[in-house]
CSV table of C-alpha atoms in Angstrom, one decimal:
chain,number,residue,atom,x,y,z
A,1274,MET,CA,-26.0,-29.6,-1.5
A,1275,SER,CA,-23.8,-32.7,-2.1
A,1276,ALA,CA,-24.4,-36.0,-0.3
A,1277,ASN,CA,-21.1,-35.6,1.5
A,1278,THR,CA,-22.0,-32.2,2.8
A,1279,ALA,CA,-25.4,-33.5,4.0
A,1280,GLU,CA,-23.7,-36.3,5.9
A,1281,GLU,CA,-21.5,-33.8,7.6
A,1282,LEU,CA,-24.3,-31.6,8.9
A,1283,PRO,CA,-24.8,-31.9,12.7
A,1284,ALA,CA,-28.2,-33.2,13.9
A,1285,VAL,CA,-30.4,-30.6,15.5
A,1286,SER,CA,-32.7,-30.7,18.5
A,1287,VAL,CA,-35.5,-28.1,18.6
A,1288,ILE,CA,-36.7,-27.5,22.1
A,1289,MET,CA,-40.0,-25.9,22.7
A,1290,PRO,CA,-41.5,-24.8,26.1
A,1291,VAL,CA,-45.3,-24.7,25.9
A,1292,LEU,CA,-48.1,-23.6,28.2
A,1293,ASN,CA,-51.6,-22.9,27.0
A,1294,GLU,CA,-50.5,-22.8,23.3
A,1295,GLU,CA,-53.5,-24.5,21.6
A,1296,ARG,CA,-53.9,-21.5,19.3
A,1297,HIS,CA,-50.4,-21.7,17.7
A,1298,LEU,CA,-48.7,-25.0,18.7
A,1299,ARG,CA,-49.6,-27.1,15.6
A,1300,THR,CA,-48.6,-24.3,13.2
A,1301,ALA,CA,-45.3,-23.7,15.1
A,1302,VAL,CA,-44.3,-27.4,14.9
A,1303,ARG,CA,-45.3,-27.6,11.3
A,1304,HIS,CA,-42.9,-24.7,10.5
A,1305,ILE,CA,-40.1,-26.7,12.2
A,1306,LEU,CA,-40.8,-30.0,10.5
A,1307,GLU,CA,-41.0,-28.4,7.1
A,1308,GLN,CA,-37.5,-26.9,7.4
A,1309,GLU,CA,-35.3,-28.0,4.5
A,1310,TYR,CA,-32.4,-29.3,6.5
A,1311,ALA,CA,-30.5,-32.3,5.4
A,1312,GLY,CA,-29.2,-33.2,8.8
A,1313,GLY,CA,-31.1,-35.1,11.5
A,1314,LEU,CA,-34.0,-33.3,13.3
A,1315,GLU,CA,-36.0,-33.8,16.4
A,1316,VAL,CA,-38.6,-31.7,18.2
A,1317,VAL,CA,-38.8,-31.9,22.0
A,1318,ILE,CA,-41.9,-30.2,23.5
A,1319,ALA,CA,-41.8,-29.5,27.2
A,1320,LEU,CA,-45.4,-29.6,28.5
A,1321,GLY,CA,-46.5,-27.3,31.3
A,1322,PRO,CA,-49.7,-27.6,33.2
A,1323,SER,CA,-51.9,-26.2,30.4
A,1324,THR,CA,-55.7,-25.7,30.9
A,1325,ASP,CA,-56.5,-25.7,27.2
A,1326,ARG,CA,-56.0,-28.4,24.5
A,1327,THR,CA,-52.2,-28.0,24.3
A,1328,ASP,CA,-51.5,-31.5,25.7
A,1329,GLU,CA,-54.0,-33.1,23.4
A,1330,ILE,CA,-52.5,-31.3,20.3
A,1331,ALA,CA,-49.0,-32.3,21.4
A,1332,ALA,CA,-50.1,-35.9,21.7
A,1333,GLU,CA,-51.5,-35.8,18.2
A,1334,LEU,CA,-48.2,-34.3,16.9
A,1335,VAL,CA,-46.2,-37.1,18.5
A,1336,ALA,CA,-48.5,-39.8,16.9
A,1337,GLU,CA,-48.2,-38.1,13.5
A,1338,ASP,CA,-44.4,-37.8,13.3
A,1339,PRO,CA,-41.7,-39.9,15.0
A,1340,ARG,CA,-39.4,-36.8,15.2
A,1341,VAL,CA,-41.7,-35.2,17.8
A,1342,HIS,CA,-41.4,-36.0,21.5
A,1343,THR,CA,-42.7,-34.6,24.7
A,1344,VAL,CA,-41.3,-34.2,28.2
A,1345,PRO,CA,-43.1,-33.0,31.4
A,1346,ASN,CA,-42.6,-29.6,32.9
A,1347,PRO,CA,-44.8,-29.7,36.0
A,1348,THR,CA,-43.7,-26.3,37.3
A,1349,GLY,CA,-44.9,-24.5,34.1
A,1350,ARG,CA,-41.9,-22.2,34.3
A,1351,THR,CA,-40.1,-21.4,31.0
A,1352,PRO,CA,-36.5,-22.0,32.2
A,1353,ALA,CA,-37.4,-25.3,33.8
A,1354,ALA,CA,-39.1,-26.3,30.6
A,1355,LEU,CA,-36.1,-25.4,28.5
A,1356,ASN,CA,-33.8,-27.5,30.7
A,1357,ALA,CA,-36.2,-30.4,30.7
A,1358,ALA,CA,-36.3,-30.3,26.9
A,1359,ILE,CA,-32.5,-30.1,26.7
A,1360,ARG,CA,-32.2,-33.2,29.0
A,1361,GLY,CA,-34.8,-35.0,26.8
A,1362,SER,CA,-32.9,-34.2,23.6
A,1363,ARG,CA,-29.7,-35.7,22.2
A,1364,ASN,CA,-28.3,-33.7,19.3
A,1365,PRO,CA,-25.2,-31.4,19.2
A,1366,VAL,CA,-27.1,-28.3,18.0
A,1367,VAL,CA,-30.0,-27.0,20.1
A,1368,VAL,CA,-32.6,-24.6,18.6
A,1369,ARG,CA,-34.9,-22.8,20.9
A,1370,VAL,CA,-38.4,-22.1,19.6
A,1371,ASP,CA,-41.5,-20.9,21.5
A,1372,GLY,CA,-45.0,-22.4,21.1
A,1373,HIS,CA,-46.1,-19.2,19.3
A,1374,GLY,CA,-43.0,-18.7,17.2
A,1375,MET,CA,-42.9,-19.6,13.5
A,1376,LEU,CA,-39.5,-20.4,11.9
A,1377,THR,CA,-39.0,-18.9,8.5
A,1378,PRO,CA,-37.8,-21.2,5.6
A,1379,GLY,CA,-34.1,-22.0,5.8
A,1380,TYR,CA,-33.8,-20.9,9.5
A,1381,ILE,CA,-32.1,-24.0,10.8
A,1382,ALA,CA,-29.8,-24.5,7.8
A,1383,THR,CA,-28.7,-20.9,8.0
A,1384,ALA,CA,-28.1,-21.0,11.8
A,1385,VAL,CA,-26.1,-24.2,11.6
A,1386,ARG,CA,-23.9,-22.6,8.9
A,1387,LEU,CA,-23.3,-19.5,10.9
A,1388,LEU,CA,-22.4,-21.4,14.1
A,1389,ALA,CA,-19.6,-23.0,12.1
A,1390,GLU,CA,-18.6,-19.9,10.1
A,1391,ARG,CA,-18.4,-17.6,13.1
A,1392,ASP,CA,-17.3,-20.2,15.6
A,1393,ALA,CA,-20.2,-18.8,17.7
A,1394,ALA,CA,-21.7,-20.2,20.9
A,1395,ASN,CA,-25.2,-18.9,20.0
A,1396,VAL,CA,-26.6,-17.3,16.9
A,1397,GLY,CA,-30.0,-15.7,16.5
A,1398,GLY,CA,-31.9,-13.1,14.5
A,1399,ILE,CA,-35.0,-11.0,14.4
A,1400,MET,CA,-38.2,-11.4,16.5
A,1401,HIS,CA,-40.5,-10.6,13.6
A,1402,ALA,CA,-43.8,-9.7,15.4
A,1403,GLU,CA,-46.9,-10.3,13.2
A,1404,GLY,CA,-50.5,-9.7,14.4
A,1405,GLU,CA,-53.7,-11.4,13.4
A,1406,THR,CA,-56.0,-8.8,14.8
A,1407,ALA,CA,-55.9,-4.9,14.7
A,1408,TRP,CA,-54.7,-4.8,18.3
A,1409,GLU,CA,-52.0,-7.4,17.6
A,1410,GLU,CA,-50.9,-5.5,14.5
A,1411,ALA,CA,-50.5,-2.4,16.6
A,1412,VAL,CA,-48.4,-4.3,19.2
A,1413,ALA,CA,-46.3,-5.8,16.4
A,1414,ALA,CA,-45.6,-2.4,15.0
A,1415,ALA,CA,-44.6,-1.2,18.5
A,1416,MET,CA,-42.4,-4.2,19.1
A,1417,THR,CA,-40.5,-3.6,15.9
A,1418,SER,CA,-39.9,0.1,16.3
A,1419,ARG,CA,-37.1,2.1,17.9
A,1420,ILE,CA,-39.6,4.2,19.8
A,1421,GLY,CA,-41.1,1.0,21.2
A,1422,VAL,CA,-38.1,-1.0,22.1
A,1423,GLY,CA,-35.0,1.1,21.6
A,1424,ASN,CA,-32.1,0.0,19.4
A,1425,ALA,CA,-32.3,-3.8,20.1
A,1426,ALA,CA,-31.3,-5.3,16.8
A,1427,PHE,CA,-33.3,-8.5,17.4
A,1428,HIS,CA,-36.4,-6.3,17.4
A,1429,THR,CA,-35.7,-3.6,14.9
A,1430,GLY,CA,-33.1,-5.3,12.6
A,1431,GLY,CA,-29.6,-4.2,11.7
A,1432,GLU,CA,-26.3,-5.5,10.3
A,1433,ALA,CA,-24.9,-8.9,11.2
A,1434,ALA,CA,-22.5,-8.5,14.2
A,1435,PRO,CA,-21.7,-9.7,17.7
A,1436,ALA,CA,-24.5,-8.9,20.1
A,1437,ASP,CA,-25.3,-8.9,23.8
A,1438,THR,CA,-28.3,-11.2,23.2
A,1439,VAL,CA,-30.5,-12.5,20.4
A,1440,TYR,CA,-34.0,-13.7,20.1
A,1441,LEU,CA,-34.5,-17.4,21.2
A,1442,GLY,CA,-31.1,-18.7,19.9
A,1443,VAL,CA,-29.4,-21.6,18.2
A,1444,PHE,CA,-26.7,-23.1,20.5
A,1445,ARG,CA,-23.8,-25.5,20.6
A,1446,ARG,CA,-24.9,-28.1,23.0
A,1447,GLU,CA,-21.5,-28.3,24.6
A,1448,VAL,CA,-21.9,-24.6,25.6
A,1449,LEU,CA,-25.2,-25.3,27.3
A,1450,GLU,CA,-23.7,-28.2,29.2
A,1451,LYS,CA,-20.6,-26.3,30.2
A,1452,LEU,CA,-22.7,-23.5,31.7
A,1453,GLY,CA,-25.4,-25.7,33.3
A,1454,GLY,CA,-28.2,-24.6,31.0
A,1455,TYR,CA,-30.7,-21.9,31.9
A,1456,ASN,CA,-30.8,-20.5,35.4
A,1457,GLU,CA,-34.3,-21.7,36.6
A,1458,GLU,CA,-34.6,-18.9,39.1
A,1459,PHE,CA,-35.1,-16.5,36.2
A,1460,ILE,CA,-38.8,-16.8,35.5
A,1461,ARG,CA,-38.3,-14.1,32.8
A,1462,ALA,CA,-35.1,-12.7,31.2
A,1463,GLN,CA,-33.6,-16.2,31.2
A,1464,ASP,CA,-32.3,-15.7,27.7
A,1465,TRP,CA,-30.5,-12.5,28.5
A,1466,GLU,CA,-29.0,-14.0,31.6
A,1467,LEU,CA,-27.8,-17.1,29.8
A,1468,ASN,CA,-26.3,-15.0,27.0
A,1469,TYR,CA,-24.5,-12.8,29.6
A,1470,ARG,CA,-22.9,-15.9,31.1
A,1471,ILE,CA,-21.9,-17.1,27.6
A,1472,ARG,CA,-20.2,-13.8,26.9
A,1473,GLN,CA,-18.5,-13.8,30.3
A,1474,SER,CA,-17.1,-17.2,29.5
A,1475,GLY,CA,-15.6,-16.0,26.2
A,1476,GLY,CA,-18.3,-17.2,23.9
A,1477,LEU,CA,-19.6,-15.3,20.9
A,1478,ILE,CA,-23.3,-14.3,20.5
A,1479,TRP,CA,-23.9,-13.6,16.8
A,1480,PHE,CA,-26.8,-11.6,15.5
A,1481,THR,CA,-27.9,-11.8,11.8
A,1482,PRO,CA,-30.9,-10.4,10.0
A,1483,GLU,CA,-30.9,-13.6,7.9
A,1484,LEU,CA,-32.7,-15.4,10.8
A,1485,ARG,CA,-36.3,-14.4,11.4
A,1486,VAL,CA,-38.9,-16.0,13.7
A,1487,SER,CA,-42.5,-14.8,13.3
A,1488,TYR,CA,-43.9,-14.0,16.7
A,1489,ARG,CA,-47.6,-13.6,17.7
A,1490,PRO,CA,-48.1,-10.7,20.1
A,1491,ARG,CA,-50.2,-10.8,23.2
A,1492,PRO,CA,-53.9,-10.5,22.3
A,1493,SER,CA,-55.0,-7.9,24.9
A,1494,ILE,CA,-53.9,-4.7,26.7
A,1495,ARG,CA,-54.0,-6.6,30.0
A,1496,ALA,CA,-51.8,-9.5,28.7
A,1497,LEU,CA,-49.3,-7.0,27.1
A,1498,ALA,CA,-49.1,-5.0,30.3
A,1499,LYS,CA,-48.4,-8.2,32.4
A,1500,GLN,CA,-45.8,-9.3,29.8
A,1501,TYR,CA,-43.9,-6.0,29.9
A,1502,LYS,CA,-44.2,-5.6,33.7
A,1503,ASP,CA,-42.6,-9.0,34.1
A,1504,TYR,CA,-39.9,-8.0,31.6
A,1505,GLY,CA,-39.0,-4.9,33.6
A,1506,ARG,CA,-39.2,-6.7,36.9
A,1507,TRP,CA,-36.8,-9.5,35.9
A,1508,ARG,CA,-34.4,-7.3,34.0
A,1509,ARG,CA,-33.9,-5.4,37.3
A,1510,VAL,CA,-33.1,-8.8,38.9
A,1511,VAL,CA,-30.5,-9.4,36.1
A,1512,THR,CA,-28.8,-6.1,36.8
A,1513,ARG,CA,-28.6,-6.9,40.5
A,1514,TYR,CA,-27.5,-10.5,39.9
A,1515,HIS,CA,-24.9,-9.5,37.3
A,1516,ARG,CA,-23.4,-6.2,38.4
A,1517,GLY,CA,-22.5,-3.9,35.6
A,1518,SER,CA,-24.9,-5.4,33.1
A,1519,VAL,CA,-27.3,-2.5,33.1
A,1520,ASN,CA,-27.3,0.0,30.1
A,1521,LEU,CA,-29.1,3.2,29.3
A,1522,ARG,CA,-31.8,1.4,27.2
A,1523,TYR,CA,-33.0,-0.4,30.3
A,1524,LEU,CA,-33.3,2.9,32.2
A,1525,ALA,CA,-35.4,4.7,29.6
A,1526,PRO,CA,-38.8,3.2,30.5
A,1527,PRO,CA,-38.5,3.8,34.3
A,1528,ALA,CA,-37.3,7.3,33.6
A,1529,ALA,CA,-40.3,7.9,31.3
A,1530,LEU,CA,-42.7,6.6,33.9
A,1531,LEU,CA,-41.2,8.8,36.7
A,1532,GLY,CA,-41.3,11.8,34.4
A,1533,VAL,CA,-44.9,11.3,33.4
A,1534,VAL,CA,-46.2,10.6,36.9
A,1535,GLY,CA,-44.1,13.2,38.5
A,1536,GLY,CA,-45.1,15.8,35.9
A,1537,LEU,CA,-48.8,15.1,36.4
A,1538,VAL,CA,-48.6,15.2,40.2
A,1539,LEU,CA,-46.4,18.4,40.3
A,1540,GLY,CA,-48.5,20.0,37.5
A,1541,ALA,CA,-51.7,19.5,39.5
A,1542,ALA,CA,-50.2,20.5,42.9
A,1543,LEU,CA,-47.7,23.2,42.1
A,1544,HIS,CA,-47.6,24.7,38.6
A,1545,PRO,CA,-48.9,23.7,35.1
A,1546,ALA,CA,-45.3,24.1,33.8
A,1547,PHE,CA,-44.6,20.6,35.1
A,1548,LEU,CA,-47.1,19.2,32.7
A,1549,ALA,CA,-44.6,19.8,29.9
A,1550,VAL,CA,-42.9,16.4,30.7
A,1551,PRO,CA,-46.0,14.2,30.3
A,1552,GLY,CA,-47.2,16.4,27.5
A,1553,GLY,CA,-43.9,16.0,25.7
A,1554,TYR,CA,-44.1,12.2,26.2
A,1555,ALA,CA,-47.6,12.1,24.8
A,1556,ALA,CA,-46.6,14.2,21.8
A,1557,ALA,CA,-43.6,11.9,21.1
A,1558,ILE,CA,-45.8,8.8,21.3
A,1559,LEU,CA,-48.4,10.3,18.9
A,1560,LEU,CA,-45.7,11.5,16.4
A,1561,GLY,CA,-43.9,8.1,16.6
A,1562,SER,CA,-47.2,6.4,16.0
A,1563,LEU,CA,-47.8,8.4,12.8
A,1564,LYS,CA,-44.5,7.2,11.5
A,1565,GLU,CA,-44.6,3.6,12.7
A,1566,GLY,CA,-48.3,3.2,11.8
A,1567,ARG,CA,-47.8,3.6,8.1
A,1568,GLY,CA,-49.3,0.7,6.2
A,1569,LEU,CA,-51.5,-0.4,9.2
A,1570,SER,CA,-55.3,-0.4,9.1
A,1571,LEU,CA,-57.0,2.6,10.6
A,1572,LYS,CA,-58.1,0.6,13.6
A,1573,ALA,CA,-54.6,-0.6,14.2
A,1574,ARG,CA,-53.1,2.9,13.8
A,1575,ALA,CA,-55.6,4.2,16.4
A,1576,GLN,CA,-54.4,1.6,18.9
A,1577,LEU,CA,-50.7,2.0,18.3
A,1578,PRO,CA,-50.2,4.8,20.9
A,1579,VAL,CA,-51.9,2.7,23.5
A,1580,ALA,CA,-49.6,-0.2,22.7
A,1581,LEU,CA,-46.5,1.9,23.0
A,1582,ALA,CA,-47.5,3.6,26.2
A,1583,THR,CA,-48.6,0.2,27.7
A,1584,MET,CA,-45.2,-1.3,26.9
A,1585,HIS,CA,-43.2,1.7,28.3
A,1586,MET,CA,-45.2,2.3,31.4
A,1587,SER,CA,-45.5,-1.4,32.3
A,1588,TRP,CA,-41.8,-2.1,31.8
A,1589,GLY,CA,-40.9,0.9,33.8
A,1590,TRP,CA,-43.3,-0.1,36.6
A,1591,GLY,CA,-41.9,-3.6,36.7
A,1592,PHE,CA,-38.3,-2.3,36.9
A,1593,LEU,CA,-39.0,0.3,39.6
A,1594,THR,CA,-41.1,-2.1,41.8
A,1595,SER,CA,-38.9,-5.2,41.4
A,1596,PRO,CA,-38.3,-6.2,45.0
A,1597,ARG,CA,-34.7,-6.6,46.3
A,1598,SER,CA,-35.9,-9.7,48.1
A,1599,LEU,CA,-36.5,-11.3,44.7
A,1600,ALA,CA,-32.9,-10.5,43.6
A,1601,ARG,CA,-31.6,-11.7,47.0
A,1602,ARG,CA,-33.4,-15.0,46.6
A,1603,VAL,CA,-32.0,-15.5,43.1
A,1604,ILE,CA,-28.5,-14.5,44.3
A,1605,ALA,CA,-28.7,-17.0,47.2
A,1606,SER,CA,-29.9,-19.8,45.0
A,1607,LYS,CA,-27.6,-22.5,43.7
A,1608,ALA,CA,-26.1,-21.4,40.5
A,1609,PRO,CA,-26.2,-23.7,37.5
A,1610,GLU,CA,-23.4,-26.2,37.6
A,1611,PRO,CA,-21.4,-27.6,34.6
A,1612,GLY,CA,-23.4,-30.5,33.1
A,1613,ALA,CA,-26.5,-29.7,35.2
A,1614,VAL,CA,-28.8,-30.0,32.2
A,1615,GLY,CA,-27.7,-33.6,31.9
A,1616,GLY,CA,-26.9,-33.6,28.2
A,1617,ASN,CA,-26.8,-37.0,26.6
A,1618,LEU,CA,-25.6,-37.0,23.0
A,1619,ALA,CA,-25.8,-40.7,22.7
A,1620,GLY,CA,-29.6,-40.9,23.0
A,1621,ARG,CA,-32.3,-40.8,25.6
């Protein structure tokens, strides 16, 4: 890269919402600071009310590198943290990274290049789930398989192309300011909701497999079930908030849940023939696990069907039980206004 090219590169602000991330925070920040990017770089960590050593580790990172800053997020909510970090940042390109996400080498340079080449509002890539235990390896395999998450390119990969949404995202700051940032009423699904507004405003969301972020899955069945229940619950809110945004992929988990539960009840009460539906689902999960479990340890392969079923059933339950009152509250809330995130490109 020539000196002139380096001087023309836009400075980048990496925003990171964190809550109880002592396990991965230091490594995640190291993956950011070690990016080979010739333009300016800052990291803004939005600190929620953690109960572990997250704040202490963040303070150490600030003391060790002047590019790292922190801002408070007393609510602990992810969209509020993201907006607080945007307000506390200053650069024209905004990169979202989670406290347990690990950027791969060249991530920022590639994303900045694609923003310019595609004239995109947001670019992103693959959520590359990687486990550190047998259970996490099973969840990672489930989260990167079509039987686990459908045809979402940011989970399973695919060709570079326009997309409905991408994992995390690298944004033009001007787009975030124009749309008012993240809608803080969306405790979950805030990425999908923001990307929907970007597309409705005429902006391009660009997916590319060139971008990968290593992701650490939830460490237990209970944590995974809560995560996917929340996903389903808030995706239903999105479909009620933005009419017409639902697609068949979102309806598959609730349909599977209704089929399994209905088949078990009717099979026990009326006729064993109704057990064909839950039996068929179980067979599909087992066969899919044989395929997706190749290369995993024996312990991880044994847990893969559990991970898949937990994801499907929890997502479906969250979607079906998402209260209309929650959607009404979101709909009645004040929508983000242009400039609401308070962008300040001149400095803090």
